[in-house]
PDB file of C-alpha atoms and ligand atoms in Angstrom:
ATOM      1  CA  SER O   1      74.805  36.433 -82.986  1.00  0.00           C
ATOM      2  CA  ILE O   2      72.069  38.896 -81.189  1.00  0.00           C
ATOM      3  CA  ILE O   3      70.926  40.261 -84.037  1.00  0.00           C
ATOM      4  CA  PHE O   4      70.705  37.607 -86.117  1.00  0.00           C
ATOM      5  CA  TYR O   5      67.482  36.290 -84.667  1.00  0.00           C
ATOM      6  CA  PRO O   6      65.436  39.486 -85.309  1.00  0.00           C
ATOM      7  CA  LEU O   7      66.868  39.874 -88.731  1.00  0.00           C
ATOM      8  CA  LEU O   8      65.784  36.258 -89.919  1.00  0.00           C
ATOM      9  CA  SER O   9      62.316  36.880 -88.745  1.00  0.00           C
ATOM     10  CA  LEU O  10      62.116  40.191 -90.937  1.00  0.00           C
ATOM     11  CA  LEU O  11      63.422  38.144 -93.637  1.00  0.00           C
ATOM     12  CA  PHE O  12      60.673  35.645 -93.281  1.00  0.00           C
ATOM     13  CA  GLY O  13      58.047  38.402 -93.290  1.00  0.00           C
ATOM     14  CA  LEU O  14      59.760  39.608 -96.133  1.00  0.00           C
ATOM     15  CA  GLY O  15      59.182  35.942 -97.725  1.00  0.00           C
ATOM     16  CA  ALA O  16      55.793  37.168 -98.914  1.00  0.00           C
ATOM     17  CA  PHE O  17      57.558  39.091-101.960  1.00  0.00           C
ATOM     18  CA  TRP O  18      59.155  35.680-102.647  1.00  0.00           C
ATOM     19  CA  LEU O  19      56.504  33.932-102.138  1.00  0.00           C
ATOM     20  CA  THR O  20      54.157  35.548-104.663  1.00  0.00           C
ATOM     21  CA  GLY O  21      56.872  35.274-107.188  1.00  0.00           C
ATOM     22  CA  ARG O  22      58.156  38.880-106.921  1.00  0.00           C
ATOM     23  CA  ALA O  23      61.765  38.166-105.888  1.00  0.00           C
ATOM     24  CA  ALA O  24      63.233  40.985-103.890  1.00  0.00           C
ATOM     25  CA  SER O  25      66.171  40.914-102.159  1.00  0.00           C
ATOM     26  CA  PRO O  26      66.225  42.949 -98.497  1.00  0.00           C
ATOM     27  CA  GLN O  27      68.060  45.723-100.190  1.00  0.00           C
ATOM     28  CA  GLN O  28      65.227  45.888-103.257  1.00  0.00           C
ATOM     29  CA  GLU O  29      62.740  46.109-100.196  1.00  0.00           C
ATOM     30  CA  PHE O  30      64.436  48.885 -98.202  1.00  0.00           C
ATOM     31  CA  ARG O  31      64.540  50.635-101.262  1.00  0.00           C
ATOM     32  CA  ARG O  32      61.005  50.234-102.300  1.00  0.00           C
ATOM     33  CA  ALA O  33      60.038  51.449 -98.635  1.00  0.00           C
ATOM     34  CA  LEU O  34      62.480  54.281 -98.845  1.00  0.00           C
ATOM     35  CA  ASP O  35      60.849  55.547-102.108  1.00  0.00           C
ATOM     36  CA  LYS O  36      57.241  55.077-100.639  1.00  0.00           C
ATOM     37  CA  GLN O  37      58.423  56.965 -97.427  1.00  0.00           C
ATOM     38  CA  GLU O  38      57.555  54.090 -95.214  1.00  0.00           C
ATOM     39  CA  PHE O  39      60.009  55.478 -92.786  1.00  0.00           C
ATOM     40  CA  ILE O  40      58.662  57.806 -90.427  1.00  0.00           C
ATOM     41  CA  PRO O  41      59.630  59.768 -87.535  1.00  0.00           C
ATOM     42  CA  TYR O  42      58.109  59.208 -83.949  1.00  0.00           C
ATOM     43  CA  LEU O  43      59.023  62.069 -81.792  1.00  0.00           C
ATOM     44  CA  GLN O  44      59.252  61.598 -77.850  1.00  0.00           C
ATOM     45  CA  PRO O  45      59.748  64.661 -75.495  1.00  0.00           C
ATOM     46  CA  VAL O  46      62.946  65.514 -73.648  1.00  0.00           C
ATOM     47  CA  VAL O  47      62.023  67.689 -70.877  1.00  0.00           C
ATOM     48  CA  THR O  48      63.933  69.738 -68.267  1.00  0.00           C
ATOM     49  CA  GLY O  49      65.312  68.432 -64.955  1.00  0.00           C
ATOM     50  CA  ASP O  50      64.103  71.185 -62.617  1.00  0.00           C
ATOM     51  CA  ASP O  51      60.475  72.172 -64.045  1.00  0.00           C
ATOM     52  CA  ALA O  52      59.793  69.316 -66.918  1.00  0.00           C
ATOM     53  CA  HIS O  53      58.883  71.510 -69.511  1.00  0.00           C
ATOM     54  CA  TRP O  54      59.034  70.565 -73.020  1.00  0.00           C
ATOM     55  CA  SER O  55      62.818  71.386 -74.203  1.00  0.00           C
ATOM     56  CA  GLY O  56      63.215  69.244 -77.144  1.00  0.00           C
ATOM     57  CA  CYS O  57      62.509  65.756 -78.552  1.00  0.00           C
ATOM     58  CA  GLU O  58      64.404  62.589 -79.693  1.00  0.00           C
ATOM     59  CA  VAL O  59      63.450  61.403 -83.300  1.00  0.00           C
ATOM     60  CA  LEU O  60      62.749  57.576 -83.515  1.00  0.00           C
ATOM     61  CA  MET O  61      62.508  55.811 -86.678  1.00  0.00           C
ATOM     62  CA  ARG O  62      59.574  53.419 -87.565  1.00  0.00           C
ATOM     63  CA  TRP O  63      58.704  51.264 -90.326  1.00  0.00           C
ATOM     64  CA  GLN O  64      55.213  51.921 -91.410  1.00  0.00           C
ATOM     65  CA  HIS O  65      54.855  48.430 -93.531  1.00  0.00           C
ATOM     66  CA  PRO O  66      51.984  48.414 -95.720  1.00  0.00           C
ATOM     67  CA  ARG O  67      51.362  44.474 -94.253  1.00  0.00           C
ATOM     68  CA  GLN O  68      53.361  44.000 -91.236  1.00  0.00           C
ATOM     69  CA  GLY O  69      52.000  47.154 -89.655  1.00  0.00           C
ATOM     70  CA  MET O  70      54.396  49.179 -87.542  1.00  0.00           C
ATOM     71  CA  ILE O  71      57.788  47.623 -87.142  1.00  0.00           C
ATOM     72  CA  ALA O  72      60.144  48.694 -84.433  1.00  0.00           C
ATOM     73  CA  PRO O  73      63.787  50.091 -85.240  1.00  0.00           C
ATOM     74  CA  ASP O  74      65.795  47.399 -83.584  1.00  0.00           C
ATOM     75  CA  ARG O  75      63.996  44.985 -86.068  1.00  0.00           C
ATOM     76  CA  PHE O  76      65.426  46.673 -89.031  1.00  0.00           C
ATOM     77  CA  ILE O  77      68.007  49.238 -88.437  1.00  0.00           C
ATOM     78  CA  PRO O  78      70.974  46.675 -88.364  1.00  0.00           C
ATOM     79  CA  MET O  79      69.819  45.303 -91.512  1.00  0.00           C
ATOM     80  CA  ALA O  80      69.328  48.808 -93.164  1.00  0.00           C
ATOM     81  CA  GLU O  81      72.878  49.412 -92.013  1.00  0.00           C
ATOM     82  CA  GLU O  82      74.302  46.099 -93.715  1.00  0.00           C
ATOM     83  CA  CYS O  83      72.602  47.291 -96.865  1.00  0.00           C
ATOM     84  CA  GLY O  84      73.924  50.558 -96.977  1.00  0.00           C
ATOM     85  CA  LEU O  85      70.756  52.462 -96.884  1.00  0.00           C
ATOM     86  CA  ILE O  86      70.847  53.893 -93.313  1.00  0.00           C
ATOM     87  CA  VAL O  87      72.454  57.360 -94.759  1.00  0.00           C
ATOM     88  CA  PRO O  88      69.466  58.271 -97.244  1.00  0.00           C
ATOM     89  CA  MET O  89      66.946  56.556 -94.211  1.00  0.00           C
ATOM     90  CA  THR O  90      68.050  58.966 -91.957  1.00  0.00           C
ATOM     91  CA  ARG O  91      68.230  61.784 -94.719  1.00  0.00           C
ATOM     92  CA  SER O  92      64.535  61.204 -95.277  1.00  0.00           C
ATOM     93  CA  LEU O  93      63.885  61.395 -91.557  1.00  0.00           C
ATOM     94  CA  MET O  94      65.450  64.788 -91.141  1.00  0.00           C
ATOM     95  CA  GLN O  95      63.755  65.776 -94.294  1.00  0.00           C
ATOM     96  CA  GLN O  96      60.430  64.888 -92.848  1.00  0.00           C
ATOM     97  CA  VAL O  97      60.937  66.570 -89.560  1.00  0.00           C
ATOM     98  CA  ARG O  98      62.501  69.678 -91.121  1.00  0.00           C
ATOM     99  CA  GLY O  99      58.989  69.529 -93.648  1.00  0.00           C
ATOM    100  CA  GLN O 100      56.537  69.362 -90.623  1.00  0.00           C
ATOM    101  CA  PHE O 101      58.289  71.827 -88.446  1.00  0.00           C
ATOM    102  CA  ALA O 102      60.096  74.789 -90.768  1.00  0.00           C
ATOM    103  CA  GLY O 103      56.438  76.035 -91.600  1.00  0.00           C
ATOM    104  CA  ARG O 104      55.851  76.707 -87.899  1.00  0.00           C
ATOM    105  CA  VAL O 105      59.157  77.655 -86.488  1.00  0.00           C
ATOM    106  CA  HIS O 106      57.618  80.133 -83.972  1.00  0.00           C
ATOM    107  CA  THR O 107      55.611  77.650 -82.299  1.00  0.00           C
ATOM    108  CA  LEU O 108      58.761  76.145 -80.952  1.00  0.00           C
ATOM    109  CA  PRO O 109      59.915  77.215 -77.576  1.00  0.00           C
ATOM    110  CA  LYS O 110      63.219  78.856 -77.950  1.00  0.00           C
ATOM    111  CA  GLY O 111      66.215  76.836 -78.328  1.00  0.00           C
ATOM    112  CA  PHE O 112      64.140  73.781 -78.923  1.00  0.00           C
ATOM    113  CA  HIS O 113      66.341  70.739 -79.581  1.00  0.00           C
ATOM    114  CA  PHE O 114      66.037  67.906 -81.943  1.00  0.00           C
ATOM    115  CA  GLY O 115      67.754  64.544 -81.838  1.00  0.00           C
ATOM    116  CA  PHE O 116      68.938  62.114 -84.403  1.00  0.00           C
ATOM    117  CA  ASN O 117      70.261  58.755 -83.706  1.00  0.00           C
ATOM    118  CA  ILE O 118      73.468  58.362 -86.016  1.00  0.00           C
ATOM    119  CA  SER O 119      74.674  55.307 -87.077  1.00  0.00           C
ATOM    120  CA  ALA O 120      78.690  54.557 -86.447  1.00  0.00           C
ATOM    121  CA  GLY O 121      79.071  53.850 -90.261  1.00  0.00           C
ATOM    122  CA  HIS O 122      77.208  57.199 -90.853  1.00  0.00           C
ATOM    123  CA  CYS O 123      80.198  59.139 -89.277  1.00  0.00           C
ATOM    124  CA  LYS O 124      82.192  58.010 -92.766  1.00  0.00           C
ATOM    125  CA  ASP O 125      79.862  59.596 -94.965  1.00  0.00           C
ATOM    126  CA  LEU O 126      80.455  63.636 -95.149  1.00  0.00           C
ATOM    127  CA  SER O 127      77.118  64.084 -96.663  1.00  0.00           C
ATOM    128  CA  LEU O 128      76.266  64.208 -93.143  1.00  0.00           C
ATOM    129  CA  VAL O 129      77.447  67.539 -92.819  1.00  0.00           C
ATOM    130  CA  GLU O 130      75.069  68.792 -95.670  1.00  0.00           C
ATOM    131  CA  ASP O 131      72.092  67.338 -94.276  1.00  0.00           C
ATOM    132  CA  CYS O 132      72.655  68.730 -90.824  1.00  0.00           C
ATOM    133  CA  ARG O 133      73.229  72.236 -92.692  1.00  0.00           C
ATOM    134  CA  ASP O 134      69.646  71.903 -94.373  1.00  0.00           C
ATOM    135  CA  PHE O 135      68.135  71.239 -91.435  1.00  0.00           C
ATOM    136  CA  ILE O 136      69.754  74.209 -89.468  1.00  0.00           C
ATOM    137  CA  ASP O 137      69.285  76.249 -92.176  1.00  0.00           C
ATOM    138  CA  ALA O 138      65.162  75.684 -92.304  1.00  0.00           C
ATOM    139  CA  PHE O 139      64.826  77.294 -88.721  1.00  0.00           C
ATOM    140  CA  LYS O 140      66.825  80.403 -89.037  1.00  0.00           C
ATOM    141  CA  ALA O 141      63.694  82.394 -88.084  1.00  0.00           C
ATOM    142  CA  ASN O 142      63.814  80.966 -84.556  1.00  0.00           C
ATOM    143  CA  PRO O 143      67.014  78.751 -84.358  1.00  0.00           C
ATOM    144  CA  ILE O 144      67.102  75.288 -83.095  1.00  0.00           C
ATOM    145  CA  LYS O 145      69.370  72.960 -81.485  1.00  0.00           C
ATOM    146  CA  LEU O 146      70.424  69.796 -83.679  1.00  0.00           C
ATOM    147  CA  VAL O 147      71.757  67.046 -81.449  1.00  0.00           C
ATOM    148  CA  LEU O 148      73.484  63.932 -83.080  1.00  0.00           C
ATOM    149  CA  GLU O 149      73.490  60.695 -80.727  1.00  0.00           C
ATOM    150  CA  LEU O 150      76.039  58.231 -81.028  1.00  0.00           C
ATOM    151  CA  THR O 151      75.636  54.979 -79.394  1.00  0.00           C
ATOM    152  CA  GLU O 152      78.410  54.171 -76.926  1.00  0.00           C
ATOM    153  CA  ARG O 153      77.933  50.590 -77.958  1.00  0.00           C
ATOM    154  CA  GLU O 154      79.672  50.917 -81.294  1.00  0.00           C
ATOM    155  CA  LEU O 155      82.464  53.330 -80.745  1.00  0.00           C
ATOM    156  CA  ILE O 156      83.744  55.584 -83.711  1.00  0.00           C
ATOM    157  CA  VAL O 157      87.247  54.695 -84.562  1.00  0.00           C
ATOM    158  CA  ALA O 158      88.702  58.329 -85.366  1.00  0.00           C
ATOM    159  CA  ASP O 159      90.655  58.932 -88.744  1.00  0.00           C
ATOM    160  CA  GLU O 160      91.223  61.680 -91.295  1.00  0.00           C
ATOM    161  CA  THR O 161      87.587  61.472 -92.725  1.00  0.00           C
ATOM    162  CA  THR O 162      85.851  61.576 -88.912  1.00  0.00           C
ATOM    163  CA  ASP O 163      88.190  64.575 -87.907  1.00  0.00           C
ATOM    164  CA  ARG O 164      87.013  66.374 -90.852  1.00  0.00           C
ATOM    165  CA  LEU O 165      83.216  65.556 -90.279  1.00  0.00           C
ATOM    166  CA  PHE O 166      83.194  66.488 -86.469  1.00  0.00           C
ATOM    167  CA  ALA O 167      85.235  69.489 -87.032  1.00  0.00           C
ATOM    168  CA  GLU O 168      82.579  70.748 -89.792  1.00  0.00           C
ATOM    169  CA  LEU O 169      79.677  69.782 -87.725  1.00  0.00           C
ATOM    170  CA  HIS O 170      81.421  71.476 -85.225  1.00  0.00           C
ATOM    171  CA  ALA O 171      81.685  74.951 -86.688  1.00  0.00           C
ATOM    172  CA  LEU O 172      78.081  74.353 -87.874  1.00  0.00           C
ATOM    173  CA  GLY O 173      76.891  74.352 -84.084  1.00  0.00           C
ATOM    174  CA  VAL O 174      75.953  70.985 -84.181  1.00  0.00           C
ATOM    175  CA  PHE O 175      75.618  69.127 -80.539  1.00  0.00           C
ATOM    176  CA  ILE O 176      76.963  65.640 -79.627  1.00  0.00           C
ATOM    177  CA  ALA O 177      75.360  63.187 -77.364  1.00  0.00           C
ATOM    178  CA  ILE O 178      76.616  59.886 -76.460  1.00  0.00           C
ATOM    179  CA  ASP O 179      73.744  57.793 -76.022  1.00  0.00           C
ATOM    180  CA  ASP O 180      73.089  54.432 -73.642  1.00  0.00           C
ATOM    181  CA  PHE O 181      76.060  56.204 -71.784  1.00  0.00           C
ATOM    182  CA  GLY O 182      77.519  53.662 -68.949  1.00  0.00           C
ATOM    183  CA  THR O 183      77.019  50.646 -71.304  1.00  0.00           C
ATOM    184  CA  GLY O 184      80.365  51.160 -73.461  1.00  0.00           C
ATOM    185  CA  HIS O 185      83.910  51.781 -73.194  1.00  0.00           C
ATOM    186  CA  SER O 186      84.264  55.699 -73.910  1.00  0.00           C
ATOM    187  CA  SER O 187      87.332  57.293 -72.650  1.00  0.00           C
ATOM    188  CA  LEU O 188      87.746  60.736 -71.378  1.00  0.00           C
ATOM    189  CA  ALA O 189      90.312  61.044 -74.664  1.00  0.00           C
ATOM    190  CA  TYR O 190      87.083  59.944 -76.925  1.00  0.00           C
ATOM    191  CA  LEU O 191      84.852  62.339 -75.154  1.00  0.00           C
ATOM    192  CA  GLN O 192      87.352  65.347 -75.900  1.00  0.00           C
ATOM    193  CA  ALA O 193      87.968  64.316 -79.383  1.00  0.00           C
ATOM    194  CA  PHE O 194      84.516  64.189 -80.355  1.00  0.00           C
ATOM    195  CA  GLN O 195      83.968  67.576 -78.575  1.00  0.00           C
ATOM    196  CA  VAL O 196      80.963  65.857 -76.713  1.00  0.00           C
ATOM    197  CA  ASP O 197      78.137  67.907 -75.343  1.00  0.00           C
ATOM    198  CA  PHE O 198      75.591  65.736 -73.842  1.00  0.00           C
ATOM    199  CA  LEU O 199      75.707  62.016 -72.145  1.00  0.00           C
ATOM    200  CA  LYS O 200      72.495  60.374 -72.059  1.00  0.00           C
ATOM    201  CA  ILE O 201      72.455  57.723 -69.168  1.00  0.00           C
ATOM    202  CA  ASP O 202      71.389  54.774 -70.197  1.00  0.00           C
ATOM    203  CA  LYS O 203      67.731  53.623 -69.236  1.00  0.00           C
ATOM    204  CA  SER O 204      68.994  50.286 -67.662  1.00  0.00           C
ATOM    205  CA  PHE O 205      70.991  52.619 -64.891  1.00  0.00           C
ATOM    206  CA  VAL O 206      67.493  54.582 -64.524  1.00  0.00           C
ATOM    207  CA  GLY O 207      65.800  51.678 -64.080  1.00  0.00           C
ATOM    208  CA  MET O 208      67.980  50.954 -61.085  1.00  0.00           C
ATOM    209  CA  ILE O 209      66.777  53.950 -59.150  1.00  0.00           C
ATOM    210  CA  GLY O 210      64.807  52.903 -56.074  1.00  0.00           C
ATOM    211  CA  SER O 211      65.824  49.282 -56.094  1.00  0.00           C
ATOM    212  CA  ASP O 212      68.757  47.814 -54.097  1.00  0.00           C
ATOM    213  CA  ALA O 213      71.313  49.782 -52.244  1.00  0.00           C
ATOM    214  CA  LEU O 214      74.265  48.311 -54.347  1.00  0.00           C
ATOM    215  CA  SER O 215      72.091  49.331 -57.855  1.00  0.00           C
ATOM    216  CA  SER O 216      71.504  53.116 -56.637  1.00  0.00           C
ATOM    217  CA  HIS O 217      75.510  53.105 -55.785  1.00  0.00           C
ATOM    218  CA  ILE O 218      76.012  52.241 -59.295  1.00  0.00           C
ATOM    219  CA  VAL O 219      73.601  54.948 -60.707  1.00  0.00           C
ATOM    220  CA  GLU O 220      75.342  57.447 -58.634  1.00  0.00           C
ATOM    221  CA  ASN O 221      78.862  56.860 -59.864  1.00  0.00           C
ATOM    222  CA  VAL O 222      77.593  57.103 -63.435  1.00  0.00           C
ATOM    223  CA  ILE O 223      75.797  60.401 -62.524  1.00  0.00           C
ATOM    224  CA  ASP O 224      78.839  61.369 -60.694  1.00  0.00           C
ATOM    225  CA  LEU O 225      81.414  60.675 -63.507  1.00  0.00           C
ATOM    226  CA  ALA O 226      79.364  62.527 -65.861  1.00  0.00           C
ATOM    227  CA  THR O 227      79.226  65.637 -63.678  1.00  0.00           C
ATOM    228  CA  ARG O 228      82.756  65.859 -63.251  1.00  0.00           C
ATOM    229  CA  LEU O 229      83.005  65.462 -66.904  1.00  0.00           C
ATOM    230  CA  GLU O 230      81.044  68.953 -66.952  1.00  0.00           C
ATOM    231  CA  LEU O 231      78.933  67.703 -69.410  1.00  0.00           C
ATOM    232  CA  GLN O 232      75.279  67.874 -69.690  1.00  0.00           C
ATOM    233  CA  LEU O 233      73.281  64.917 -68.655  1.00  0.00           C
ATOM    234  CA  VAL O 234      69.957  63.523 -69.842  1.00  0.00           C
ATOM    235  CA  ALA O 235      68.309  60.572 -68.289  1.00  0.00           C
ATOM    236  CA  GLU O 236      66.580  58.169 -70.590  1.00  0.00           C
ATOM    237  CA  GLY O 237      63.901  55.693 -69.634  1.00  0.00           C
ATOM    238  CA  VAL O 238      62.237  57.582 -66.793  1.00  0.00           C
ATOM    239  CA  GLU O 239      59.105  55.576 -66.079  1.00  0.00           C
ATOM    240  CA  ASN O 240      57.909  56.827 -62.483  1.00  0.00           C
ATOM    241  CA  GLU O 241      58.061  59.677 -59.742  1.00  0.00           C
ATOM    242  CA  VAL O 242      60.577  58.058 -57.466  1.00  0.00           C
ATOM    243  CA  GLN O 243      62.976  57.983 -60.425  1.00  0.00           C
ATOM    244  CA  ALA O 244      62.105  61.621 -61.458  1.00  0.00           C
ATOM    245  CA  ALA O 245      62.544  62.811 -58.026  1.00  0.00           C
ATOM    246  CA  TYR O 246      65.911  61.223 -57.560  1.00  0.00           C
ATOM    247  CA  LEU O 247      67.488  62.428 -60.939  1.00  0.00           C
ATOM    248  CA  ARG O 248      66.039  66.056 -59.778  1.00  0.00           C
ATOM    249  CA  GLU O 249      67.713  65.869 -56.483  1.00  0.00           C
ATOM    250  CA  HIS O 250      70.952  64.730 -58.201  1.00  0.00           C
ATOM    251  CA  LYS O 251      70.650  67.842 -60.481  1.00  0.00           C
ATOM    252  CA  VAL O 252      70.257  65.824 -63.903  1.00  0.00           C
ATOM    253  CA  ALA O 253      69.617  68.549 -66.554  1.00  0.00           C
ATOM    254  CA  PHE O 254      67.143  66.849 -68.730  1.00  0.00           C
ATOM    255  CA  GLN O 255      64.794  63.954 -68.400  1.00  0.00           C
ATOM    256  CA  GLN O 256      63.113  61.593 -70.942  1.00  0.00           C
ATOM    257  CA  GLY O 257      60.493  58.536 -70.445  1.00  0.00           C
ATOM    258  CA  TYR O 258      57.286  57.232 -70.697  1.00  0.00           C
ATOM    259  CA  LEU O 259      56.609  59.363 -67.537  1.00  0.00           C
ATOM    260  CA  TYR O 260      56.541  62.623 -69.857  1.00  0.00           C
ATOM    261  CA  GLY O 261      55.354  61.250 -72.800  1.00  0.00           C
ATOM    262  CA  ARG O 262      56.016  58.148 -75.122  1.00  0.00           C
ATOM    263  CA  PRO O 263      57.464  58.265 -78.744  1.00  0.00           C
ATOM    264  CA  MET O 264      54.558  59.630 -80.948  1.00  0.00           C
ATOM    265  CA  PRO O 265      53.517  60.865 -84.601  1.00  0.00           C
ATOM    266  CA  MET O 266      54.603  64.321 -85.416  1.00  0.00           C
ATOM    267  CA  LYS O 267      50.830  65.612 -85.565  1.00  0.00           C
ATOM    268  CA  ALA O 268      50.496  64.293 -82.083  1.00  0.00           C
ATOM    269  CA  PHE O 269      53.559  65.727 -80.958  1.00  0.00           C
ATOM    270  CA  ILE O 270      52.659  69.190 -82.065  1.00  0.00           C
ATOM    271  CA  GLU O 271      49.368  69.172 -80.700  1.00  0.00           C
ATOM    272  CA  GLN O 272      50.630  67.883 -77.189  1.00  0.00           C
ATOM    273  CA  LEU O 273      53.477  70.738 -77.278  1.00  0.00           C
ATOM    274  CA  SER O 274      51.122  73.574 -78.118  1.00  0.00           C
ATOM    275  CA  ALA O 275      48.242  72.570 -75.458  1.00  0.00           C
TER     276      ALA O 275
HETATM  277  P1  C2E C 301      67.648  54.749 -78.141  1.00  0.00           P
HETATM  278  O1  C2E C 301      68.244  55.768 -79.062  1.00  0.00           O
HETATM  279  O2  C2E C 301      68.010  54.326 -76.977  1.00  0.00           O
HETATM  280  O3  C2E C 301      66.290  55.058 -77.992  1.00  0.00           O
HETATM  281  C1  C2E C 301      65.456  55.418 -76.659  1.00  0.00           C
HETATM  282  C2  C2E C 301      64.421  53.686 -76.822  1.00  0.00           C
HETATM  283  O4  C2E C 301      64.154  53.850 -75.651  1.00  0.00           O
HETATM  284  C3  C2E C 301      63.336  54.141 -77.902  1.00  0.00           C
HETATM  285  O5  C2E C 301      62.919  52.775 -78.195  1.00  0.00           O
HETATM  286  C4  C2E C 301      62.396  54.503 -77.035  1.00  0.00           C
HETATM  287  O6  C2E C 301      61.065  54.216 -77.337  1.00  0.00           O
HETATM  288  C5  C2E C 301      62.576  53.507 -75.565  1.00  0.00           C
HETATM  289  N1  C2E C 301      62.124  54.599 -74.618  1.00  0.00           N
HETATM  290  C6  C2E C 301      61.922  55.657 -74.147  1.00  0.00           C
HETATM  291  N2  C2E C 301      61.319  56.280 -73.051  1.00  0.00           N
HETATM  292  C7  C2E C 301      61.392  54.869 -72.262  1.00  0.00           C
HETATM  293  C8  C2E C 301      61.019  54.437 -71.165  1.00  0.00           C
HETATM  294  O7  C2E C 301      60.380  55.053 -70.058  1.00  0.00           O
HETATM  295  N3  C2E C 301      60.634  52.961 -70.839  1.00  0.00           N
HETATM  296  C9  C2E C 301      61.257  52.244 -72.015  1.00  0.00           C
HETATM  297  N4  C2E C 301      61.467  50.692 -71.455  1.00  0.00           N
HETATM  298  N5  C2E C 301      61.710  52.614 -72.759  1.00  0.00           N
HETATM  299  C10 C2E C 301      61.737  53.756 -73.319  1.00  0.00           C
HETATM  300  P2  C2E C 301      62.848  52.590 -79.819  1.00  0.00           P
HETATM  301  O8  C2E C 301      61.957  53.715 -80.486  1.00  0.00           O
HETATM  302  O9  C2E C 301      62.155  51.169 -80.265  1.00  0.00           O
HETATM  303  O10 C2E C 301      64.560  52.445 -80.377  1.00  0.00           O
HETATM  304  C11 C2E C 301      65.351  51.639 -80.396  1.00  0.00           C
HETATM  305  C12 C2E C 301      66.837  51.573 -80.619  1.00  0.00           C
HETATM  306  O11 C2E C 301      66.916  51.877 -82.149  1.00  0.00           O
HETATM  307  C13 C2E C 301      67.022  53.289 -80.140  1.00  0.00           C
HETATM  308  O12 C2E C 301      67.763  53.452 -78.923  1.00  0.00           O
HETATM  309  C14 C2E C 301      68.319  53.608 -81.171  1.00  0.00           C
HETATM  310  O13 C2E C 301      69.250  52.844 -80.780  1.00  0.00           O
HETATM  311  C15 C2E C 301      67.742  53.044 -82.585  1.00  0.00           C
HETATM  312  N6  C2E C 301      67.124  54.138 -83.551  1.00  0.00           N
HETATM  313  C16 C2E C 301      65.832  54.373 -83.348  1.00  0.00           C
HETATM  314  N7  C2E C 301      65.828  55.193 -84.183  1.00  0.00           N
HETATM  315  C17 C2E C 301      66.865  55.292 -85.255  1.00  0.00           C
HETATM  316  C18 C2E C 301      67.590  55.917 -86.075  1.00  0.00           C
HETATM  317  O14 C2E C 301      66.588  56.865 -86.842  1.00  0.00           O
HETATM  318  N8  C2E C 301      68.424  55.898 -86.620  1.00  0.00           N
HETATM  319  C19 C2E C 301      69.555  55.109 -86.023  1.00  0.00           C
HETATM  320  N9  C2E C 301      70.646  54.500 -86.279  1.00  0.00           N
HETATM  321  N10 C2E C 301      68.878  54.250 -84.859  1.00  0.00           N
HETATM  322  C20 C2E C 301      67.575  54.090 -84.373  1.00  0.00           C
HETATM  323 CA1   CA C 302      68.937  57.734 -78.999  1.00  0.00          CA
HETATM  324 CA1   CA C 303      69.489  55.318 -75.335  1.00  0.00          CA
HETATM  325 CA1   CA C 304      69.398  51.931 -76.642  1.00  0.00          CA
END
């Protein structure tokens, strides 16, 4: 499968353990890394479409590995999900962000939002509600918006547990975003069932802007569809001024991409935010 190769290469990396005679399963290695707080948040700014000021950020996980250096999420998230450790890993990320910002709530712009990526499997676990409550409560003195990003690539199957989970999240005031919008198969019923607030247009569509006529037509249709659904739009992967201007013209509410800032450690993010 597509994810198999990166998983294998990571497994070979973990092989150092086996070579030294201390056998560690991938699960034990994730446990160890979790205890050592090697899974850390990188933050990328999300800016307003009209005047490009920082209105929020997306939290992206990195594995700061003692021997392999910084590992990108695509290389370890699928395996973390398989090992059943994505829930505590995400919790650790939320705690770290909370710990860093809770003491400086008044330096945050009003209504600043924090977006976390949530795996489909995570939506079967009601502990997510408590984690979100703890996060929101830490910012009582200057309320933030907590956004959970669910990818359209793995649709969530609604059942009693998810119904309850989303009802409780909604009551808490948590916002839901559909990530990678346009690449999957979510229907209007799906978007309604999960009371979606934001759609994040996948970067593959943003990358088409300014290329041939057919591609531009596809992007326009995705924007049209989202606008008609009356959902707030976020365009991801914005890399140049041509794309930015096009998205502004089409009234896309938020933009995110290297043009405005790369994912960065929390300290650097805070420095740039207050600069
Ligand atoms: P995503 O949620 O679609 O995140 C956006 C990805 O696009 C990030 O890659 C980001 O660094 C990258 N990106 C941002 N701006 C640009 C741009 O202008 N151009 C290009 N080419 N890329 C841009 P990253 O950080 O490597 O994350 C990859 C994926 O890993 C994420 O895709 C998300 O699906 C997953 N992921 C990351 N952190 C977490 C997490 O905490 N939990 C879960 N479950 N998944 C995560
Ligand atoms: Ca995302
Ligand atoms: Ca995305
Ligand atoms: Ca993606």
